[in-house]
PDB file of C-alpha atoms in Angstrom:
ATOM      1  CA  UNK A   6       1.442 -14.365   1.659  1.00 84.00           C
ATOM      2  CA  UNK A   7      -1.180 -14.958   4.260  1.00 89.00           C
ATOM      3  CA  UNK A   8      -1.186 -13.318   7.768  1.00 93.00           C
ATOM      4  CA  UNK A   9      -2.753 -13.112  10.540  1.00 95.00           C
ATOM      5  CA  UNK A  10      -3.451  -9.214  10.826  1.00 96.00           C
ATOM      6  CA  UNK A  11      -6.987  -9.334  10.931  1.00 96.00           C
ATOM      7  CA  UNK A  12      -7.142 -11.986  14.385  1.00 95.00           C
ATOM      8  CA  UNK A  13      -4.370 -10.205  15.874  1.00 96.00           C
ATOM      9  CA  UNK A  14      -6.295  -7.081  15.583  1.00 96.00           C
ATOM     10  CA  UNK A  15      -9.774  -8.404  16.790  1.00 96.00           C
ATOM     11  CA  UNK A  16      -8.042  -9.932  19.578  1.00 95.00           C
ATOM     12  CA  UNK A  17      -6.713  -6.608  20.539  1.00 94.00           C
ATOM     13  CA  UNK A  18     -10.316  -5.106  20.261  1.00 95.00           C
ATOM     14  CA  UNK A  19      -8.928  -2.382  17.394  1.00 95.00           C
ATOM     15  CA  UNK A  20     -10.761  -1.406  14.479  1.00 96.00           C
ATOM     16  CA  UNK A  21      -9.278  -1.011  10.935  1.00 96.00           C
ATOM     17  CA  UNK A  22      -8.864   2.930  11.297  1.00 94.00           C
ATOM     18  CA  UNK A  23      -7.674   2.775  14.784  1.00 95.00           C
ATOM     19  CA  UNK A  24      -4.764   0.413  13.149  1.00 96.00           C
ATOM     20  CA  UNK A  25      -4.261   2.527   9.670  1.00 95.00           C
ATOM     21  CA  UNK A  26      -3.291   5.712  11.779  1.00 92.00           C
ATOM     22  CA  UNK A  27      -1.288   4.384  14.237  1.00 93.00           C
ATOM     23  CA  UNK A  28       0.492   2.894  11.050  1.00 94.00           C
ATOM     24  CA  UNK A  29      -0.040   6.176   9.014  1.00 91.00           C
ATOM     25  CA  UNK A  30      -1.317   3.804   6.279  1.00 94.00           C
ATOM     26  CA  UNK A  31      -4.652   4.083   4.682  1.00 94.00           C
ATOM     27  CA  UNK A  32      -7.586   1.907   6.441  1.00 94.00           C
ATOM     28  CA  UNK A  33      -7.707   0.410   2.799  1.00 95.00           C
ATOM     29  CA  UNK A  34      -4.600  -1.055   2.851  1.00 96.00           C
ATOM     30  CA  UNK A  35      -5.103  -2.673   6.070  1.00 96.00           C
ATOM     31  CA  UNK A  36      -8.232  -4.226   4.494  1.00 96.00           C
ATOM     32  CA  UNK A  37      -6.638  -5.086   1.671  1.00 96.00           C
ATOM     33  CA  UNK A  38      -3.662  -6.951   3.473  1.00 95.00           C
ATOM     34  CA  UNK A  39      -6.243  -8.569   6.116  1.00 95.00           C
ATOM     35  CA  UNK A  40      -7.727 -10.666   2.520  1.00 94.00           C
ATOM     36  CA  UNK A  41      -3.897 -11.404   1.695  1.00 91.00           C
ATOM     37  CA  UNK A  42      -4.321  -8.833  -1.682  1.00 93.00           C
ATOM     38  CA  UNK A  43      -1.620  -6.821  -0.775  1.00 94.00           C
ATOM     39  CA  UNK A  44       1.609  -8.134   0.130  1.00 93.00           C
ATOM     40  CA  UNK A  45       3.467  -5.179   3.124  1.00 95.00           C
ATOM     41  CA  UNK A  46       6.943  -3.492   2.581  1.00 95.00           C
ATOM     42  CA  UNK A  47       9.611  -5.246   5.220  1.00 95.00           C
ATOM     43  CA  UNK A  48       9.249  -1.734   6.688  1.00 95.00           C
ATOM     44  CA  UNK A  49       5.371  -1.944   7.379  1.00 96.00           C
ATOM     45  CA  UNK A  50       5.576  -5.485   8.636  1.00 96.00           C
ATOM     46  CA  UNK A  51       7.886  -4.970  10.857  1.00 96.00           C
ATOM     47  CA  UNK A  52       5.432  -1.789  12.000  1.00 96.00           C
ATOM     48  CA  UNK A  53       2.572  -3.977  12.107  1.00 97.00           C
ATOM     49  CA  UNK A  54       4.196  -6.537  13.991  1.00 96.00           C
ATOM     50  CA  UNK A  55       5.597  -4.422  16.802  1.00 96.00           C
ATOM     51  CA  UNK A  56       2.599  -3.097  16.813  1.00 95.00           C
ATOM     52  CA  UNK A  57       1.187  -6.312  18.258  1.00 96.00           C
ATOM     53  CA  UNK A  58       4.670  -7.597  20.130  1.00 95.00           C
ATOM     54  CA  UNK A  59       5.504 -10.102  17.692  1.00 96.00           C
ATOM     55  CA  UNK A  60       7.917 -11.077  15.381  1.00 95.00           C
ATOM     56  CA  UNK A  61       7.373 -10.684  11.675  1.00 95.00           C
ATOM     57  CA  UNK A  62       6.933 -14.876  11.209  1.00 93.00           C
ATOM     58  CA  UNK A  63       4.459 -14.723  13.876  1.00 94.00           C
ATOM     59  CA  UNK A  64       1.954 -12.127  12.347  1.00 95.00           C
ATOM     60  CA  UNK A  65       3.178 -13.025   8.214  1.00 94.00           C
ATOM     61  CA  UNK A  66       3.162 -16.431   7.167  1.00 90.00           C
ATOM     62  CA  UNK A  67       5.640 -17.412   4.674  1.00 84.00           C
ATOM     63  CA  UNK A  68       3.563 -19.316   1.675  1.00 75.00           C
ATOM     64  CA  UNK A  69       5.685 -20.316  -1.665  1.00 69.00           C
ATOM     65  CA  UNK A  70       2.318 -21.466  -3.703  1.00 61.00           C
TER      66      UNK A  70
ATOM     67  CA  UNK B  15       3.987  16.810   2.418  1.00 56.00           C
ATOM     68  CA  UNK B  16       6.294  18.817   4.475  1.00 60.00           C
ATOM     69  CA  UNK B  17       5.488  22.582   5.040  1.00 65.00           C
ATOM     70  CA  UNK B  18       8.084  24.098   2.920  1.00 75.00           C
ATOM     71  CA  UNK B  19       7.270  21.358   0.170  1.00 76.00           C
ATOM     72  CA  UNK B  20       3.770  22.879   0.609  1.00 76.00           C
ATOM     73  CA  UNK B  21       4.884  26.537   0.323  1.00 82.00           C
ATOM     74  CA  UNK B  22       6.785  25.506  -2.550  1.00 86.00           C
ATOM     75  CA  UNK B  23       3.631  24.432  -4.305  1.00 85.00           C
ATOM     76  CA  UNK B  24       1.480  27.159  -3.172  1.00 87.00           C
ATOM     77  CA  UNK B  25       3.835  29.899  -4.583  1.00 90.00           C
ATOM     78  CA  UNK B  26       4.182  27.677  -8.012  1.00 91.00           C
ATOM     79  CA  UNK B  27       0.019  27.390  -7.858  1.00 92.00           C
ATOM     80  CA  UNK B  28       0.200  31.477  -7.824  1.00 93.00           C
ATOM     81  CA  UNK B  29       2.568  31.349 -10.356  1.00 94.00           C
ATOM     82  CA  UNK B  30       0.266  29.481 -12.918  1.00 93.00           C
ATOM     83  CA  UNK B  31      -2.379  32.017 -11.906  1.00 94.00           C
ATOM     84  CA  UNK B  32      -0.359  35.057 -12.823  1.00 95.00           C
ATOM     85  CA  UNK B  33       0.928  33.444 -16.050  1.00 94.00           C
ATOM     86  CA  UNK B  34      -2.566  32.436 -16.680  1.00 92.00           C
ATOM     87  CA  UNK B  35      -3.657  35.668 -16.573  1.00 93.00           C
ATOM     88  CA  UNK B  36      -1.233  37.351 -18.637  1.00 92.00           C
ATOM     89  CA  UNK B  37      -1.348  34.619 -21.746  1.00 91.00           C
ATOM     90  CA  UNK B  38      -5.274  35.814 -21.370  1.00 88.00           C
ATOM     91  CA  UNK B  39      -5.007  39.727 -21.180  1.00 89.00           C
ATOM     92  CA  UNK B  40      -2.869  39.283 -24.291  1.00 89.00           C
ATOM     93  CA  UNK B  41      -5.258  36.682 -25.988  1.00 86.00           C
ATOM     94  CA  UNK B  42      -7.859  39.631 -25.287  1.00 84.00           C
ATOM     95  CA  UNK B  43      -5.890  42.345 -27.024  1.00 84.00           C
ATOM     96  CA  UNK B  44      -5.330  40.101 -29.741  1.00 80.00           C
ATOM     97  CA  UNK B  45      -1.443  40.192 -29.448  1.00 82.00           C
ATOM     98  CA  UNK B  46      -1.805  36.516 -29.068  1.00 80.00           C
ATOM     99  CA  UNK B  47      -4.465  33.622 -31.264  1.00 82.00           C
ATOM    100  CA  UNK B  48      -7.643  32.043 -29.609  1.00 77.00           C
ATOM    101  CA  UNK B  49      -5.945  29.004 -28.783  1.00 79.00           C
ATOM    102  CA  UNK B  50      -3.735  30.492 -25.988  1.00 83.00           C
ATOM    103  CA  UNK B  51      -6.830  32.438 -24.709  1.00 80.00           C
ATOM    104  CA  UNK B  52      -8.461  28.795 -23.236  1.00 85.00           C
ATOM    105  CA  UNK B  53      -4.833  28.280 -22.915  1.00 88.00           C
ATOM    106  CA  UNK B  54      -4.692  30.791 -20.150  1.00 88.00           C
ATOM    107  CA  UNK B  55      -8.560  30.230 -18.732  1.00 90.00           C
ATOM    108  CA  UNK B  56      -7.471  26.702 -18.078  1.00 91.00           C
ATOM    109  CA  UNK B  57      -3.847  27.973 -16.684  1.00 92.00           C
ATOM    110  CA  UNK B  58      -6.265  30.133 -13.923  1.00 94.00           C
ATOM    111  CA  UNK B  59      -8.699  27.460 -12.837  1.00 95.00           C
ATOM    112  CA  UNK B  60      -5.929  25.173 -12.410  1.00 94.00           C
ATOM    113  CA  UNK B  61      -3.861  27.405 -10.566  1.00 94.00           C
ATOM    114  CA  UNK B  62      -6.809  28.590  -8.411  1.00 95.00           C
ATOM    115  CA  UNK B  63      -8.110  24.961  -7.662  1.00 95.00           C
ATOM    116  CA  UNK B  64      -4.354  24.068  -6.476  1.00 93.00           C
ATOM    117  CA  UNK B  65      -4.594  26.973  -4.240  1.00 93.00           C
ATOM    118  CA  UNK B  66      -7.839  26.274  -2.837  1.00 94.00           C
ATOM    119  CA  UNK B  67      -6.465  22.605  -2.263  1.00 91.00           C
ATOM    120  CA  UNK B  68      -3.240  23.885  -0.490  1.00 90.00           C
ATOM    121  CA  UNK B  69      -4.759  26.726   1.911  1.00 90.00           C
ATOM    122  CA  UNK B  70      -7.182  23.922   2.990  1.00 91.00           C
ATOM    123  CA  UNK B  71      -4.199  21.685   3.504  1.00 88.00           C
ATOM    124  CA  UNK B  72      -2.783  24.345   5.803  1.00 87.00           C
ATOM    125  CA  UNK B  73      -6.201  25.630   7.629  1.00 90.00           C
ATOM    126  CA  UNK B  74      -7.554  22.092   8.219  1.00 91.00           C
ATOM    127  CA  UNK B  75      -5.641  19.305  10.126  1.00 90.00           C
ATOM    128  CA  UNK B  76      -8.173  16.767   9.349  1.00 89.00           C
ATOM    129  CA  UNK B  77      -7.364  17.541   5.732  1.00 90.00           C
ATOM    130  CA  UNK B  78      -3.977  17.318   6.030  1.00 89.00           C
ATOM    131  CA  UNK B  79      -3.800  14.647   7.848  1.00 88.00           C
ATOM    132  CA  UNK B  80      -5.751  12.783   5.257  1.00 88.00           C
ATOM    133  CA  UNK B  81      -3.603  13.880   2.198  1.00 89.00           C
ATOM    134  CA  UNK B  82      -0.143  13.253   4.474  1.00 88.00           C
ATOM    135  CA  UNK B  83      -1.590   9.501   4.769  1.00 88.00           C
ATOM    136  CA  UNK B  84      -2.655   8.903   1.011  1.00 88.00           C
ATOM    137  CA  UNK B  85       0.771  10.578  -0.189  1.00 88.00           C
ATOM    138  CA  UNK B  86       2.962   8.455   2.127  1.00 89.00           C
ATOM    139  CA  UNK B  87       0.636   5.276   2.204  1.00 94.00           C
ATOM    140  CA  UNK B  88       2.356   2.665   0.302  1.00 95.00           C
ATOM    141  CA  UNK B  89       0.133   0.908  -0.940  1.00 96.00           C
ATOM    142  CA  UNK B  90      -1.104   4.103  -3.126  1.00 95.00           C
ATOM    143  CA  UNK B  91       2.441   4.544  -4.253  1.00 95.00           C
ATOM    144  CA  UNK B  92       2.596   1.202  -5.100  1.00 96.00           C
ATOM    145  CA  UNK B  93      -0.743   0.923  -7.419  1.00 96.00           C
ATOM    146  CA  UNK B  94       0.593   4.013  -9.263  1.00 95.00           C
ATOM    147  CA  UNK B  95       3.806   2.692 -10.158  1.00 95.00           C
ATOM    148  CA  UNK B  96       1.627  -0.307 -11.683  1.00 97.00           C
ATOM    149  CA  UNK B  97      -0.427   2.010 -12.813  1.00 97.00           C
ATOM    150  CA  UNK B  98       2.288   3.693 -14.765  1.00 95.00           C
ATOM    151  CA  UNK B  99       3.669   0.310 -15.831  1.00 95.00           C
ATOM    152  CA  UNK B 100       0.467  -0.908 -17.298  1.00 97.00           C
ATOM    153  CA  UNK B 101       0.046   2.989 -19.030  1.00 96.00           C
ATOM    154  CA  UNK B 102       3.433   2.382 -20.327  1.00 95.00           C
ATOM    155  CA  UNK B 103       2.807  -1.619 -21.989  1.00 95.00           C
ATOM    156  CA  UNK B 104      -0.351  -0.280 -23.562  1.00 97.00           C
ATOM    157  CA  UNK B 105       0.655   2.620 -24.794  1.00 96.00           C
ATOM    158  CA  UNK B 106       3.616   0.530 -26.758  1.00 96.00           C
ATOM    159  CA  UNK B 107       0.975  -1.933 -27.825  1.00 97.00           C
ATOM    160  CA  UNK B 108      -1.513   0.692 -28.692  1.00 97.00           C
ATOM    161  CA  UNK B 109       1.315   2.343 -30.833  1.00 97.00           C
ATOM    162  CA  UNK B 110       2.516  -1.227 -32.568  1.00 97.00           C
ATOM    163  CA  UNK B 111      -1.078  -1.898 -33.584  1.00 97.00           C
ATOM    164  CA  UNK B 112      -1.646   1.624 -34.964  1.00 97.00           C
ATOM    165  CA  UNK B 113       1.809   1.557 -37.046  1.00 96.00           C
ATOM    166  CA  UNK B 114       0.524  -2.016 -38.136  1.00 96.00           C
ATOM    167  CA  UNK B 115      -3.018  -0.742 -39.452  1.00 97.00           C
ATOM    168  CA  UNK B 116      -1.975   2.213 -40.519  1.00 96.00           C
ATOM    169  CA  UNK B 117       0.734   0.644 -42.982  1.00 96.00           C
ATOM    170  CA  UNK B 118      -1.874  -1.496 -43.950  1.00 96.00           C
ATOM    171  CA  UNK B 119      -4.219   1.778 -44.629  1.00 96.00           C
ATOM    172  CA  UNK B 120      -1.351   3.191 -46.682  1.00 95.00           C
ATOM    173  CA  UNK B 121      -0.838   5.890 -43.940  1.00 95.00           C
ATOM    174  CA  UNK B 122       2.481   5.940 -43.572  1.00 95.00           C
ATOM    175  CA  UNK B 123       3.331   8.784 -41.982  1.00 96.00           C
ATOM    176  CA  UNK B 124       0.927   8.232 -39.115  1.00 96.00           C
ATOM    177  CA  UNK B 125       2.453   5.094 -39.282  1.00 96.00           C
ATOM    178  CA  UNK B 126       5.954   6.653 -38.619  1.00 96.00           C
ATOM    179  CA  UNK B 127       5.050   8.547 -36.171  1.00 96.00           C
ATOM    180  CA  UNK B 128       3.497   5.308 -34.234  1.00 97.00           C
ATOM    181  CA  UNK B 129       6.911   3.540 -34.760  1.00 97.00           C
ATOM    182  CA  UNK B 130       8.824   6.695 -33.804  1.00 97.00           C
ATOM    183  CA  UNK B 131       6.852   6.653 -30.522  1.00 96.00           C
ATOM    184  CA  UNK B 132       7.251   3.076 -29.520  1.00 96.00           C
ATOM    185  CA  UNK B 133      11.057   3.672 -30.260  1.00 96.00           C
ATOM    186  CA  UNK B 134      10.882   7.135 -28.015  1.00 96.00           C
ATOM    187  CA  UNK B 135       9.523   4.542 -25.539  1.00 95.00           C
ATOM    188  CA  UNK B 136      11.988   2.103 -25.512  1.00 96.00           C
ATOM    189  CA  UNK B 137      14.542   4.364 -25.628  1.00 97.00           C
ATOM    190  CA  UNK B 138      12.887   5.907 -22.051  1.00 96.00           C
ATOM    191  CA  UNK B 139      12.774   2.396 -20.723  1.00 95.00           C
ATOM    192  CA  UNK B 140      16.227   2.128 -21.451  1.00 97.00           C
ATOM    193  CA  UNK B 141      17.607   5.589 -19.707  1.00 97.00           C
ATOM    194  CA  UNK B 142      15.335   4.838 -16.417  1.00 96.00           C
ATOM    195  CA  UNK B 143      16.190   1.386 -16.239  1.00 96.00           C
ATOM    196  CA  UNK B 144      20.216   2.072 -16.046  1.00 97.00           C
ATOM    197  CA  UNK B 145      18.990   5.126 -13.801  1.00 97.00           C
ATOM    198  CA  UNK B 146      17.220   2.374 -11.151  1.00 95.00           C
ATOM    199  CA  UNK B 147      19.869   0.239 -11.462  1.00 95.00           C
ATOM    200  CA  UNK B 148      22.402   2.287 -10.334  1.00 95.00           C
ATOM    201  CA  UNK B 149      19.704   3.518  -7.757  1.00 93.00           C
ATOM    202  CA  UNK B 150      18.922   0.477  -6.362  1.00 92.00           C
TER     203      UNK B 150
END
């Protein structure tokens, strides 16, 4: 599933530690779902995407393939 | 981990120091074989090394902070239960080549006991399985 973590966060002028511990997540798993290699719980994606005042389909993109 | 998780594992950590140290002193006056001595030594330095790990987790908030975050951070949780999934698939296919090759070698009661553990397996699979399912 692809996302758009990684613009949302550079837009917001946050690095990837600032964003693990305000998620409580390690800074490696916000790497790791930034290059789409780790696919989020519903739980942290809806985190993630209050986080940044969106929805979950605006910050996680839906891809069957 | 939550404190009195914490405590809980502290007072367990003492525990395997004490019963370390007892399987030792009795290794020493012989009441018990040289196996149980190391038995004991290595009963200690665990102990001691869980204790050093948990007074640190309650001195130092840094530490804590980072072991809180790799214990609830699910993406660790989730490469271990792969991890134990792939541990469990080899082991089976470890096991099914041994009992193979050692039928082959004419070994057959190494080659029971490979069969005997792949069964053990299954049987494991099948007891957690209906346990998850009802679960979840």
């Amino acid at each position: 599933m692809k996302n758009k973590v990684e613009e949302l966060r550079k837009q917001k002028g946050i690095k990837q530690e600032e964003l693990a511990k305000s998620l409580c997540v390690s800074r490696q798993t916000i790497s790791s779902l930034e290059r789409g290699k780790y696919n989020p719980s519903i739980m942290l994606a809806y985190k993630i995407a209050k986080i940044f005042d969106l929805s979950i389909e605006e910050v996680f993109i839906f891809d069957e393939d | 981990m939550k404190s009195d998780k914490a405590m809980r594992r502290m007072i367990l950590s003492i525990a395997w120091i004490l019963v370390g140290a007892v399987i030792s002193v009795l290794s020493i006056f012989e009441m018990l074989d040289s196996f149980w001595s190391g038995f004991g030594g290595a009963l200690v330095a665990v102990g001691i090394l869980q204790l050093v790990r948990h007074i640190r987790y309650r001195t130092n908030e840094d530490y804590k902070e980072k072991i809180d975050t790799e214990v609830n951070d699910e993406r660790n949780k989730f490469i271990s239960s792969q991890a134990w999934a792939w541990t469990g698939y080899i082991f089976v296919l470890c096991a099914a080549v041994g009992a193979i090759v050692f039928k082959i070698m004419g070994k057959d009661e190494l080659c029971s006991l490979c069969a005997t553990a792949i069964c053990l397996m299954a049987v494991i699979y099948l007891v957690s399985y209906m346990i998850l399912k009802r679960k979840y």
